[in-house]
Amino acid sequence: MARPIWNGAINFGLVTVPVELYGATEDHTISFRQFERGTADRIRYKRVNERTGKEVAYSDIVKGAEIGGGDYVIIEPEELDAIAPGRSRTIDISTFVDIDEIDPIHYQKTYWLAPAKEEYARAYSLLLQAMRKSNRAGVATFVMRGKEYLTVVRAGEELLILTTMLFAEDLRDPAKELKSMPEIAPARGKELDMAISLIESMSEEWKPEEYSDTYTQRVEQLIEDKKEGREVVTEEAPSEPTKVVDLFEALSKSVESRKKRREESPEPEADLAGLTKAELDKLARDLDVKGRSKLNRDELEKAVKAAQGAGARPRRAS
């Protein structure tokens, strides 16, 4: 069982809910050691005093802020805690916003928030359900491991979710970072229509479980192949950039390819027995089932199954 990486409380208005913070993500990147080429000698890094050349223990390391001229102000950990007493133990929600208004560019890392004890479950559940029903998320700040974070707290399926965010000043101005900003040329009518058709033909319901880290899998295969002395299989080179004169033709071929692929691989029917009445109603609406509003759940399931069997395809939003 995982241990919380932080514990404290959520404050919103005059309500305080003790919570624990758990990591919601994990890194599957393969970790490599460093060696000197041509040898089996490991490369190691040490914390060394640049004056004495001796290694220094973590417990003897303090922070120093440069103030110019090669001079530093030394800061002890206790001094950092003292300037913001209690800040490292509270998530203070300052406002609630519509979750759709937040630009994803601000998002950093996601965590689970759980009630610290069963006795706090009622207040916790109330906050979760209220945010879910209102489609609102709480914007808050808190301090963890000596750093202040701007966060958004939102309702998940069963838990509150906290995502750390970048402050506005952390975002770079693209006009200052790029050599030049791209000139957005007006799209030609036929090309734009064909590009939209391609997007529509490639549009599907978001299913995160269908995606995996294929690069890590290839690295693992590379390691295994070299271990067993097998020939290393290389991938094809990246595609060449599409020439402007070939743009419409490339779009047209892409659309036709997608249509052919869909015809050859019909969409599998959903497991209707596990769907709620609301989910069946949405599916019936997409399939344009007539009289669906008057049907009970079992009748909806039969109507949807019949529509799917007849080859009806969900309508796409325009």
PDB file of C-alpha atoms in Angstrom:
ATOM      1  CA  MET A   1       0.000   0.000   0.000  1.00  0.00           C
ATOM      2  CA  ALA A   2       1.351   3.408  -0.990  1.00  0.00           C
ATOM      3  CA  ARG A   3       2.165   5.976   1.663  1.00  0.00           C
ATOM      4  CA  PRO A   4       0.970   9.580   1.378  1.00  0.00           C
ATOM      5  CA  ILE A   5       3.627  11.996   0.154  1.00  0.00           C
ATOM      6  CA  TRP A   6       1.956  14.930   1.909  1.00  0.00           C
ATOM      7  CA  ASN A   7      -0.761  15.400   4.508  1.00  0.00           C
ATOM      8  CA  GLY A   8      -2.654  18.480   5.562  1.00  0.00           C
ATOM      9  CA  ALA A   9      -6.089  19.951   4.918  1.00  0.00           C
ATOM     10  CA  ILE A  10      -8.217  21.528   2.201  1.00  0.00           C
ATOM     11  CA  ASN A  11      -9.714  24.880   3.187  1.00  0.00           C
ATOM     12  CA  PHE A  12     -12.693  26.304   1.293  1.00  0.00           C
ATOM     13  CA  GLY A  13     -14.676  29.038   3.008  1.00  0.00           C
ATOM     14  CA  LEU A  14     -14.944  28.086   6.667  1.00  0.00           C
ATOM     15  CA  VAL A  15     -14.797  24.363   5.903  1.00  0.00           C
ATOM     16  CA  THR A  16     -11.585  22.437   6.614  1.00  0.00           C
ATOM     17  CA  VAL A  17     -11.150  18.833   5.441  1.00  0.00           C
ATOM     18  CA  PRO A  18      -7.992  16.927   6.495  1.00  0.00           C
ATOM     19  CA  VAL A  19      -6.589  15.068   3.483  1.00  0.00           C
ATOM     20  CA  GLU A  20      -3.640  13.016   2.300  1.00  0.00           C
ATOM     21  CA  LEU A  21      -1.863  13.421  -1.035  1.00  0.00           C
ATOM     22  CA  TYR A  22      -0.869  10.399  -3.128  1.00  0.00           C
ATOM     23  CA  GLY A  23       1.006  10.202  -6.414  1.00  0.00           C
ATOM     24  CA  ALA A  24      -1.396   9.433  -9.282  1.00  0.00           C
ATOM     25  CA  THR A  25       1.250   8.796 -11.927  1.00  0.00           C
ATOM     26  CA  GLU A  26       4.465   6.839 -12.310  1.00  0.00           C
ATOM     27  CA  ASP A  27       7.404   7.004 -14.684  1.00  0.00           C
ATOM     28  CA  HIS A  28       8.076   3.899 -16.790  1.00  0.00           C
ATOM     29  CA  THR A  29      11.163   5.348 -18.469  1.00  0.00           C
ATOM     30  CA  ILE A  30      14.029   2.852 -18.488  1.00  0.00           C
ATOM     31  CA  SER A  31      16.859   3.983 -16.228  1.00  0.00           C
ATOM     32  CA  PHE A  32      20.399   3.715 -17.572  1.00  0.00           C
ATOM     33  CA  ARG A  33      23.711   3.772 -15.704  1.00  0.00           C
ATOM     34  CA  GLN A  34      26.646   5.689 -17.165  1.00  0.00           C
ATOM     35  CA  PHE A  35      29.912   4.000 -18.202  1.00  0.00           C
ATOM     36  CA  GLU A  36      33.114   5.152 -19.821  1.00  0.00           C
ATOM     37  CA  ARG A  37      33.040   3.996 -23.457  1.00  0.00           C
ATOM     38  CA  GLY A  38      35.212   0.931 -24.076  1.00  0.00           C
ATOM     39  CA  THR A  39      35.327  -0.041 -20.390  1.00  0.00           C
ATOM     40  CA  ALA A  40      33.108  -1.537 -17.700  1.00  0.00           C
ATOM     41  CA  ASP A  41      33.862   1.396 -15.404  1.00  0.00           C
ATOM     42  CA  ARG A  42      30.844   3.122 -13.868  1.00  0.00           C
ATOM     43  CA  ILE A  43      30.607   6.922 -13.796  1.00  0.00           C
ATOM     44  CA  ARG A  44      29.584   8.251 -10.380  1.00  0.00           C
ATOM     45  CA  TYR A  45      28.692  11.700  -9.100  1.00  0.00           C
ATOM     46  CA  LYS A  46      29.525  12.940  -5.625  1.00  0.00           C
ATOM     47  CA  ARG A  47      28.642  16.009  -3.536  1.00  0.00           C
ATOM     48  CA  VAL A  48      32.090  17.470  -3.052  1.00  0.00           C
ATOM     49  CA  ASN A  49      33.294  20.551  -1.178  1.00  0.00           C
ATOM     50  CA  GLU A  50      35.041  22.506  -3.932  1.00  0.00           C
ATOM     51  CA  ARG A  51      37.640  23.883  -1.479  1.00  0.00           C
ATOM     52  CA  THR A  52      38.587  20.712   0.434  1.00  0.00           C
ATOM     53  CA  GLY A  53      37.678  18.131  -2.205  1.00  0.00           C
ATOM     54  CA  LYS A  54      35.891  16.052   0.479  1.00  0.00           C
ATOM     55  CA  GLU A  55      32.441  14.501   0.019  1.00  0.00           C
ATOM     56  CA  VAL A  56      29.619  16.197   1.981  1.00  0.00           C
ATOM     57  CA  ALA A  57      26.610  14.448   3.549  1.00  0.00           C
ATOM     58  CA  TYR A  58      23.090  15.602   2.619  1.00  0.00           C
ATOM     59  CA  SER A  59      22.432  16.588   6.239  1.00  0.00           C
ATOM     60  CA  ASP A  60      25.303  19.079   6.106  1.00  0.00           C
ATOM     61  CA  ILE A  61      24.117  20.839   2.961  1.00  0.00           C
ATOM     62  CA  VAL A  62      22.252  24.145   3.224  1.00  0.00           C
ATOM     63  CA  LYS A  63      20.925  26.512   0.564  1.00  0.00           C
ATOM     64  CA  GLY A  64      22.692  29.669  -0.562  1.00  0.00           C
ATOM     65  CA  ALA A  65      21.218  32.583  -2.538  1.00  0.00           C
ATOM     66  CA  GLU A  66      23.699  34.597  -4.616  1.00  0.00           C
ATOM     67  CA  ILE A  67      23.535  38.344  -3.952  1.00  0.00           C
ATOM     68  CA  GLY A  68      26.229  39.458  -6.377  1.00  0.00           C
ATOM     69  CA  GLY A  69      30.000  39.776  -6.334  1.00  0.00           C
ATOM     70  CA  GLY A  70      30.410  36.112  -5.488  1.00  0.00           C
ATOM     71  CA  ASP A  71      28.670  36.553  -2.113  1.00  0.00           C
ATOM     72  CA  TYR A  72      25.834  34.351  -0.860  1.00  0.00           C
ATOM     73  CA  VAL A  73      23.191  34.479   1.865  1.00  0.00           C
ATOM     74  CA  ILE A  74      22.962  31.098   3.605  1.00  0.00           C
ATOM     75  CA  ILE A  75      19.422  29.852   4.343  1.00  0.00           C
ATOM     76  CA  GLU A  76      18.648  27.066   6.816  1.00  0.00           C
ATOM     77  CA  PRO A  77      15.621  24.755   6.203  1.00  0.00           C
ATOM     78  CA  GLU A  78      13.982  25.913   9.449  1.00  0.00           C
ATOM     79  CA  GLU A  79      14.145  29.531   8.261  1.00  0.00           C
ATOM     80  CA  LEU A  80      12.175  28.657   5.116  1.00  0.00           C
ATOM     81  CA  ASP A  81       9.502  26.984   7.253  1.00  0.00           C
ATOM     82  CA  ALA A  82       9.357  29.936   9.638  1.00  0.00           C
ATOM     83  CA  ILE A  83       8.474  32.556   7.000  1.00  0.00           C
ATOM     84  CA  ALA A  84       5.241  30.733   6.103  1.00  0.00           C
ATOM     85  CA  PRO A  85       3.999  28.881   9.217  1.00  0.00           C
ATOM     86  CA  GLY A  86       1.199  26.458   8.391  1.00  0.00           C
ATOM     87  CA  ARG A  87       1.447  27.030   4.630  1.00  0.00           C
ATOM     88  CA  SER A  88       2.984  23.591   4.158  1.00  0.00           C
ATOM     89  CA  ARG A  89      -0.047  21.978   5.797  1.00  0.00           C
ATOM     90  CA  THR A  90      -3.005  23.603   4.013  1.00  0.00           C
ATOM     91  CA  ILE A  91      -4.434  23.669   0.494  1.00  0.00           C
ATOM     92  CA  ASP A  92      -6.239  27.015   0.448  1.00  0.00           C
ATOM     93  CA  ILE A  93      -8.916  27.207  -2.243  1.00  0.00           C
ATOM     94  CA  SER A  94      -9.234  30.871  -3.160  1.00  0.00           C
ATOM     95  CA  THR A  95     -11.827  30.570  -5.932  1.00  0.00           C
ATOM     96  CA  PHE A  96     -13.790  28.117  -8.046  1.00  0.00           C
ATOM     97  CA  VAL A  97     -13.681  28.229 -11.846  1.00  0.00           C
ATOM     98  CA  ASP A  98     -15.282  26.334 -14.711  1.00  0.00           C
ATOM     99  CA  ILE A  99     -12.897  23.462 -15.407  1.00  0.00           C
ATOM    100  CA  ASP A 100     -13.196  24.032 -19.173  1.00  0.00           C
ATOM    101  CA  GLU A 101     -11.767  27.553 -18.825  1.00  0.00           C
ATOM    102  CA  ILE A 102      -8.322  26.325 -17.762  1.00  0.00           C
ATOM    103  CA  ASP A 103      -5.812  26.096 -20.600  1.00  0.00           C
ATOM    104  CA  PRO A 104      -4.055  22.667 -20.343  1.00  0.00           C
ATOM    105  CA  ILE A 105      -0.719  24.420 -20.959  1.00  0.00           C
ATOM    106  CA  HIS A 106      -0.747  25.259 -17.222  1.00  0.00           C
ATOM    107  CA  TYR A 107      -1.001  21.610 -16.065  1.00  0.00           C
ATOM    108  CA  GLN A 108       2.040  19.863 -14.559  1.00  0.00           C
ATOM    109  CA  LYS A 109       1.587  16.755 -12.404  1.00  0.00           C
ATOM    110  CA  THR A 110      -1.460  14.978 -11.016  1.00  0.00           C
ATOM    111  CA  TYR A 111      -2.103  13.578  -7.531  1.00  0.00           C
ATOM    112  CA  TRP A 112      -4.940  11.837  -5.687  1.00  0.00           C
ATOM    113  CA  LEU A 113      -6.463  13.544  -2.635  1.00  0.00           C
ATOM    114  CA  ALA A 114      -8.086  11.250  -0.075  1.00  0.00           C
ATOM    115  CA  PRO A 115      -9.696  11.992   3.318  1.00  0.00           C
ATOM    116  CA  ALA A 116      -7.171  11.550   6.108  1.00  0.00           C
ATOM    117  CA  LYS A 117      -9.635   9.555   8.258  1.00  0.00           C
ATOM    118  CA  GLU A 118     -13.104   8.023   7.834  1.00  0.00           C
ATOM    119  CA  GLU A 119     -14.613  10.695  10.099  1.00  0.00           C
ATOM    120  CA  TYR A 120     -13.821  13.331   7.448  1.00  0.00           C
ATOM    121  CA  ALA A 121     -15.465  11.376   4.605  1.00  0.00           C
ATOM    122  CA  ARG A 122     -18.783  13.271   4.803  1.00  0.00           C
ATOM    123  CA  ALA A 123     -17.285  16.728   4.264  1.00  0.00           C
ATOM    124  CA  TYR A 124     -14.921  15.289   1.641  1.00  0.00           C
ATOM    125  CA  SER A 125     -17.786  13.634  -0.256  1.00  0.00           C
ATOM    126  CA  LEU A 126     -19.841  16.814  -0.132  1.00  0.00           C
ATOM    127  CA  LEU A 127     -17.052  18.837  -1.748  1.00  0.00           C
ATOM    128  CA  LEU A 128     -16.461  16.174  -4.412  1.00  0.00           C
ATOM    129  CA  GLN A 129     -20.144  15.928  -5.367  1.00  0.00           C
ATOM    130  CA  ALA A 130     -20.696  19.690  -5.328  1.00  0.00           C
ATOM    131  CA  MET A 131     -17.760  20.273  -7.699  1.00  0.00           C
ATOM    132  CA  ARG A 132     -18.860  17.447  -9.981  1.00  0.00           C
ATOM    133  CA  LYS A 133     -22.428  18.751 -10.230  1.00  0.00           C
ATOM    134  CA  SER A 134     -21.335  22.352 -10.825  1.00  0.00           C
ATOM    135  CA  ASN A 135     -18.487  21.403 -13.214  1.00  0.00           C
ATOM    136  CA  ARG A 136     -16.266  23.635 -11.089  1.00  0.00           C
ATOM    137  CA  ALA A 137     -12.703  23.199  -9.902  1.00  0.00           C
ATOM    138  CA  GLY A 138     -11.028  24.854  -6.947  1.00  0.00           C
ATOM    139  CA  VAL A 139      -7.941  26.978  -7.591  1.00  0.00           C
ATOM    140  CA  ALA A 140      -5.595  26.752  -4.624  1.00  0.00           C
ATOM    141  CA  THR A 141      -2.018  27.193  -3.456  1.00  0.00           C
ATOM    142  CA  PHE A 142       0.007  25.075  -1.067  1.00  0.00           C
ATOM    143  CA  VAL A 143       3.619  24.438  -0.116  1.00  0.00           C
ATOM    144  CA  MET A 144       5.249  21.017  -0.534  1.00  0.00           C
ATOM    145  CA  ARG A 145       8.938  20.232  -0.054  1.00  0.00           C
ATOM    146  CA  GLY A 146       9.911  23.872   0.193  1.00  0.00           C
ATOM    147  CA  LYS A 147       8.115  25.013  -2.951  1.00  0.00           C
ATOM    148  CA  GLU A 148       4.787  26.778  -3.409  1.00  0.00           C
ATOM    149  CA  TYR A 149       2.456  25.308  -6.009  1.00  0.00           C
ATOM    150  CA  LEU A 150      -0.518  26.734  -7.828  1.00  0.00           C
ATOM    151  CA  THR A 151      -3.016  23.886  -8.112  1.00  0.00           C
ATOM    152  CA  VAL A 152      -6.447  23.002  -9.369  1.00  0.00           C
ATOM    153  CA  VAL A 153      -8.583  20.605  -7.315  1.00  0.00           C
ATOM    154  CA  ARG A 154     -11.321  18.851  -9.283  1.00  0.00           C
ATOM    155  CA  ALA A 155     -13.745  15.964  -8.906  1.00  0.00           C
ATOM    156  CA  GLY A 156     -12.761  12.593 -10.317  1.00  0.00           C
ATOM    157  CA  GLU A 157     -14.906   9.463 -10.486  1.00  0.00           C
ATOM    158  CA  GLU A 158     -14.251   8.422  -6.886  1.00  0.00           C
ATOM    159  CA  LEU A 159     -11.640  10.846  -5.552  1.00  0.00           C
ATOM    160  CA  LEU A 160     -10.644  14.480  -5.592  1.00  0.00           C
ATOM    161  CA  ILE A 161      -7.804  15.105  -8.033  1.00  0.00           C
ATOM    162  CA  LEU A 162      -5.129  17.725  -7.453  1.00  0.00           C
ATOM    163  CA  THR A 163      -3.028  18.898 -10.395  1.00  0.00           C
ATOM    164  CA  THR A 164      -0.104  21.264  -9.930  1.00  0.00           C
ATOM    165  CA  MET A 165      -0.007  24.116 -12.420  1.00  0.00           C
ATOM    166  CA  LEU A 166       2.453  26.593 -13.828  1.00  0.00           C
ATOM    167  CA  PHE A 167       2.110  30.210 -12.746  1.00  0.00           C
ATOM    168  CA  ALA A 168       1.475  32.697 -15.556  1.00  0.00           C
ATOM    169  CA  GLU A 169       5.045  34.022 -15.200  1.00  0.00           C
ATOM    170  CA  ASP A 170       6.398  30.490 -15.748  1.00  0.00           C
ATOM    171  CA  LEU A 171       5.046  30.398 -19.297  1.00  0.00           C
ATOM    172  CA  ARG A 172       7.386  31.711 -21.956  1.00  0.00           C
ATOM    173  CA  ASP A 173       6.287  34.187 -24.596  1.00  0.00           C
ATOM    174  CA  PRO A 174       6.509  32.314 -27.930  1.00  0.00           C
ATOM    175  CA  ALA A 175       7.212  35.582 -29.768  1.00  0.00           C
ATOM    176  CA  LYS A 176      10.422  35.909 -27.728  1.00  0.00           C
ATOM    177  CA  GLU A 177      11.452  32.252 -27.954  1.00  0.00           C
ATOM    178  CA  LEU A 178      10.876  31.441 -31.628  1.00  0.00           C
ATOM    179  CA  LYS A 179      13.072  32.760 -34.440  1.00  0.00           C
ATOM    180  CA  SER A 180       9.887  34.056 -35.996  1.00  0.00           C
ATOM    181  CA  MET A 181       6.180  33.516 -35.439  1.00  0.00           C
ATOM    182  CA  PRO A 182       4.497  31.465 -38.188  1.00  0.00           C
ATOM    183  CA  GLU A 183       2.436  33.469 -40.642  1.00  0.00           C
ATOM    184  CA  ILE A 184      -1.065  31.962 -40.642  1.00  0.00           C
ATOM    185  CA  ALA A 185      -1.985  32.088 -44.313  1.00  0.00           C
ATOM    186  CA  PRO A 186      -5.701  31.927 -45.210  1.00  0.00           C
ATOM    187  CA  ALA A 187      -6.576  28.321 -46.057  1.00  0.00           C
ATOM    188  CA  ARG A 188      -7.942  27.536 -49.502  1.00  0.00           C
ATOM    189  CA  GLY A 189     -11.568  26.456 -49.468  1.00  0.00           C
ATOM    190  CA  LYS A 190     -11.141  22.941 -50.874  1.00  0.00           C
ATOM    191  CA  GLU A 191      -8.037  22.259 -48.799  1.00  0.00           C
ATOM    192  CA  LEU A 192      -9.761  23.420 -45.616  1.00  0.00           C
ATOM    193  CA  ASP A 193     -12.840  21.293 -46.326  1.00  0.00           C
ATOM    194  CA  MET A 194     -10.661  18.271 -47.049  1.00  0.00           C
ATOM    195  CA  ALA A 195      -8.583  18.848 -43.884  1.00  0.00           C
ATOM    196  CA  ILE A 196     -11.810  19.013 -41.826  1.00  0.00           C
ATOM    197  CA  SER A 197     -13.012  15.810 -43.506  1.00  0.00           C
ATOM    198  CA  LEU A 198      -9.759  14.099 -42.548  1.00  0.00           C
ATOM    199  CA  ILE A 199     -10.096  15.286 -38.934  1.00  0.00           C
ATOM    200  CA  GLU A 200     -13.693  14.024 -38.849  1.00  0.00           C
ATOM    201  CA  SER A 201     -12.704  10.663 -40.323  1.00  0.00           C
ATOM    202  CA  MET A 202      -9.988  10.284 -37.686  1.00  0.00           C
ATOM    203  CA  SER A 203     -12.216  11.382 -34.776  1.00  0.00           C
ATOM    204  CA  GLU A 204     -12.997   8.753 -32.139  1.00  0.00           C
ATOM    205  CA  GLU A 205     -14.038   8.531 -28.516  1.00  0.00           C
ATOM    206  CA  TRP A 206     -11.107   9.143 -26.150  1.00  0.00           C
ATOM    207  CA  LYS A 207      -9.914   5.778 -24.792  1.00  0.00           C
ATOM    208  CA  PRO A 208      -6.643   6.264 -22.838  1.00  0.00           C
ATOM    209  CA  GLU A 209      -6.241   2.518 -22.252  1.00  0.00           C
ATOM    210  CA  GLU A 210      -5.584   2.064 -25.971  1.00  0.00           C
ATOM    211  CA  TYR A 211      -2.340   4.049 -25.790  1.00  0.00           C
ATOM    212  CA  SER A 212       0.964   2.850 -24.384  1.00  0.00           C
ATOM    213  CA  ASP A 213       4.611   3.910 -24.270  1.00  0.00           C
ATOM    214  CA  THR A 214       5.801   2.198 -27.438  1.00  0.00           C
ATOM    215  CA  TYR A 215       9.230   3.850 -27.332  1.00  0.00           C
ATOM    216  CA  THR A 216      10.006   2.254 -23.949  1.00  0.00           C
ATOM    217  CA  GLN A 217       8.855  -1.077 -25.364  1.00  0.00           C
ATOM    218  CA  ARG A 218      11.294  -0.652 -28.261  1.00  0.00           C
ATOM    219  CA  VAL A 219      14.123   0.205 -25.874  1.00  0.00           C
ATOM    220  CA  GLU A 220      13.335  -2.930 -23.852  1.00  0.00           C
ATOM    221  CA  GLN A 221      13.387  -4.966 -27.075  1.00  0.00           C
ATOM    222  CA  LEU A 222      16.731  -3.386 -28.039  1.00  0.00           C
ATOM    223  CA  ILE A 223      18.208  -4.383 -24.658  1.00  0.00           C
ATOM    224  CA  GLU A 224      16.859  -7.926 -24.996  1.00  0.00           C
ATOM    225  CA  ASP A 225      18.131  -8.272 -28.581  1.00  0.00           C
ATOM    226  CA  LYS A 226      21.638  -7.119 -27.652  1.00  0.00           C
ATOM    227  CA  LYS A 227      21.616  -9.391 -24.599  1.00  0.00           C
ATOM    228  CA  GLU A 228      20.735 -12.415 -26.755  1.00  0.00           C
ATOM    229  CA  GLY A 229      23.061 -11.389 -29.592  1.00  0.00           C
ATOM    230  CA  ARG A 230      20.208 -10.958 -32.065  1.00  0.00           C
ATOM    231  CA  GLU A 231      20.204  -8.546 -34.994  1.00  0.00           C
ATOM    232  CA  VAL A 232      18.803  -5.159 -34.039  1.00  0.00           C
ATOM    233  CA  VAL A 233      15.798  -4.221 -36.190  1.00  0.00           C
ATOM    234  CA  THR A 234      15.687  -0.536 -37.124  1.00  0.00           C
ATOM    235  CA  GLU A 235      12.523   1.448 -37.777  1.00  0.00           C
ATOM    236  CA  GLU A 236      11.661   3.297 -40.976  1.00  0.00           C
ATOM    237  CA  ALA A 237      12.898   6.858 -41.348  1.00  0.00           C
ATOM    238  CA  PRO A 238      10.409   9.679 -40.628  1.00  0.00           C
ATOM    239  CA  SER A 239       8.157  10.800 -43.489  1.00  0.00           C
ATOM    240  CA  GLU A 240       9.326  13.592 -45.740  1.00  0.00           C
ATOM    241  CA  PRO A 241       7.540  16.959 -45.372  1.00  0.00           C
ATOM    242  CA  THR A 242       4.492  17.316 -47.633  1.00  0.00           C
ATOM    243  CA  LYS A 243       5.085  19.751 -50.476  1.00  0.00           C
ATOM    244  CA  VAL A 244       2.565  22.595 -50.767  1.00  0.00           C
ATOM    245  CA  VAL A 245       1.613  21.576 -54.321  1.00  0.00           C
ATOM    246  CA  ASP A 246       0.826  18.038 -53.116  1.00  0.00           C
ATOM    247  CA  LEU A 247      -1.160  19.102 -50.040  1.00  0.00           C
ATOM    248  CA  PHE A 248      -4.673  18.602 -51.444  1.00  0.00           C
ATOM    249  CA  GLU A 249      -3.748  15.258 -52.998  1.00  0.00           C
ATOM    250  CA  ALA A 250      -2.197  14.060 -49.712  1.00  0.00           C
ATOM    251  CA  LEU A 251      -5.325  15.093 -47.805  1.00  0.00           C
ATOM    252  CA  SER A 252      -7.599  13.352 -50.331  1.00  0.00           C
ATOM    253  CA  LYS A 253      -5.625  10.108 -50.166  1.00  0.00           C
ATOM    254  CA  SER A 254      -5.647  10.254 -46.365  1.00  0.00           C
ATOM    255  CA  VAL A 255      -9.444  10.619 -46.250  1.00  0.00           C
ATOM    256  CA  GLU A 256      -9.958   7.755 -48.708  1.00  0.00           C
ATOM    257  CA  SER A 257      -7.542   5.570 -46.743  1.00  0.00           C
ATOM    258  CA  ARG A 258      -9.430   6.242 -43.502  1.00  0.00           C
ATOM    259  CA  LYS A 259     -12.801   5.477 -45.139  1.00  0.00           C
ATOM    260  CA  LYS A 260     -11.515   2.203 -46.570  1.00  0.00           C
ATOM    261  CA  ARG A 261     -10.024   1.208 -43.216  1.00  0.00           C
ATOM    262  CA  ARG A 262     -13.331   1.880 -41.430  1.00  0.00           C
ATOM    263  CA  GLU A 263     -15.277  -0.149 -43.997  1.00  0.00           C
ATOM    264  CA  GLU A 264     -12.923  -3.100 -43.637  1.00  0.00           C
ATOM    265  CA  SER A 265     -12.881  -2.881 -39.808  1.00  0.00           C
ATOM    266  CA  PRO A 266     -16.416  -2.140 -38.565  1.00  0.00           C
ATOM    267  CA  GLU A 267     -16.715  -0.725 -35.075  1.00  0.00           C
ATOM    268  CA  PRO A 268     -17.380  -3.412 -32.429  1.00  0.00           C
ATOM    269  CA  GLU A 269     -20.695  -3.220 -30.642  1.00  0.00           C
ATOM    270  CA  ALA A 270     -20.572  -1.883 -27.123  1.00  0.00           C
ATOM    271  CA  ASP A 271     -21.421  -4.097 -24.149  1.00  0.00           C
ATOM    272  CA  LEU A 272     -24.900  -2.628 -23.717  1.00  0.00           C
ATOM    273  CA  ALA A 273     -25.725  -4.659 -20.612  1.00  0.00           C
ATOM    274  CA  GLY A 274     -23.208  -2.664 -18.565  1.00  0.00           C
ATOM    275  CA  LEU A 275     -24.474   0.765 -19.633  1.00  0.00           C
ATOM    276  CA  THR A 276     -26.733   3.009 -17.569  1.00  0.00           C
ATOM    277  CA  LYS A 277     -30.025   4.363 -18.931  1.00  0.00           C
ATOM    278  CA  ALA A 278     -28.404   7.780 -19.427  1.00  0.00           C
ATOM    279  CA  GLU A 279     -25.534   6.212 -21.410  1.00  0.00           C
ATOM    280  CA  LEU A 280     -27.984   4.174 -23.503  1.00  0.00           C
ATOM    281  CA  ASP A 281     -30.041   7.312 -24.125  1.00  0.00           C
ATOM    282  CA  LYS A 282     -26.962   9.147 -25.415  1.00  0.00           C
ATOM    283  CA  LEU A 283     -26.082   6.208 -27.670  1.00  0.00           C
ATOM    284  CA  ALA A 284     -29.684   6.070 -28.927  1.00  0.00           C
ATOM    285  CA  ARG A 285     -29.557   9.797 -29.681  1.00  0.00           C
ATOM    286  CA  ASP A 286     -26.305   9.366 -31.633  1.00  0.00           C
ATOM    287  CA  LEU A 287     -27.919   6.513 -33.596  1.00  0.00           C
ATOM    288  CA  ASP A 288     -31.035   8.634 -34.170  1.00  0.00           C
ATOM    289  CA  VAL A 289     -33.387   6.102 -32.541  1.00  0.00           C
ATOM    290  CA  LYS A 290     -36.940   7.407 -32.809  1.00  0.00           C
ATOM    291  CA  GLY A 291     -39.197   7.640 -29.723  1.00  0.00           C
ATOM    292  CA  ARG A 292     -36.268   7.030 -27.354  1.00  0.00           C
ATOM    293  CA  SER A 293     -37.590   9.457 -24.715  1.00  0.00           C
ATOM    294  CA  LYS A 294     -40.588   7.169 -24.070  1.00  0.00           C
ATOM    295  CA  LEU A 295     -38.565   3.973 -23.680  1.00  0.00           C
ATOM    296  CA  ASN A 296     -37.475   2.406 -20.383  1.00  0.00           C
ATOM    297  CA  ARG A 297     -33.941   1.092 -19.921  1.00  0.00           C
ATOM    298  CA  ASP A 298     -34.570  -2.437 -21.282  1.00  0.00           C
ATOM    299  CA  GLU A 299     -36.472  -1.082 -24.269  1.00  0.00           C
ATOM    300  CA  LEU A 300     -33.641   1.395 -24.950  1.00  0.00           C
ATOM    301  CA  GLU A 301     -31.095  -1.435 -24.920  1.00  0.00           C
ATOM    302  CA  LYS A 302     -33.156  -3.420 -27.457  1.00  0.00           C
ATOM    303  CA  ALA A 303     -33.640  -0.355 -29.676  1.00  0.00           C
ATOM    304  CA  VAL A 304     -29.924   0.488 -29.647  1.00  0.00           C
ATOM    305  CA  LYS A 305     -28.993  -3.120 -30.398  1.00  0.00           C
ATOM    306  CA  ALA A 306     -31.461  -3.170 -33.296  1.00  0.00           C
ATOM    307  CA  ALA A 307     -30.083   0.112 -34.686  1.00  0.00           C
ATOM    308  CA  GLN A 308     -26.535  -1.217 -34.489  1.00  0.00           C
ATOM    309  CA  GLY A 309     -27.581  -4.441 -36.149  1.00  0.00           C
ATOM    310  CA  ALA A 310     -29.194  -2.473 -38.954  1.00  0.00           C
ATOM    311  CA  GLY A 311     -25.866  -0.812 -39.635  1.00  0.00           C
ATOM    312  CA  ALA A 312     -26.751   2.637 -38.289  1.00  0.00           C
ATOM    313  CA  ARG A 313     -23.717   4.719 -37.443  1.00  0.00           C
ATOM    314  CA  PRO A 314     -23.535   7.397 -34.737  1.00  0.00           C
ATOM    315  CA  ARG A 315     -24.100  10.921 -36.009  1.00  0.00           C
ATOM    316  CA  ARG A 316     -21.160  13.284 -35.714  1.00  0.00           C
ATOM    317  CA  ALA A 317     -21.629  16.665 -34.158  1.00  0.00           C
ATOM    318  CA  SER A 318     -21.364  19.445 -36.717  1.00  0.00           C
TER     319      SER A 318
END
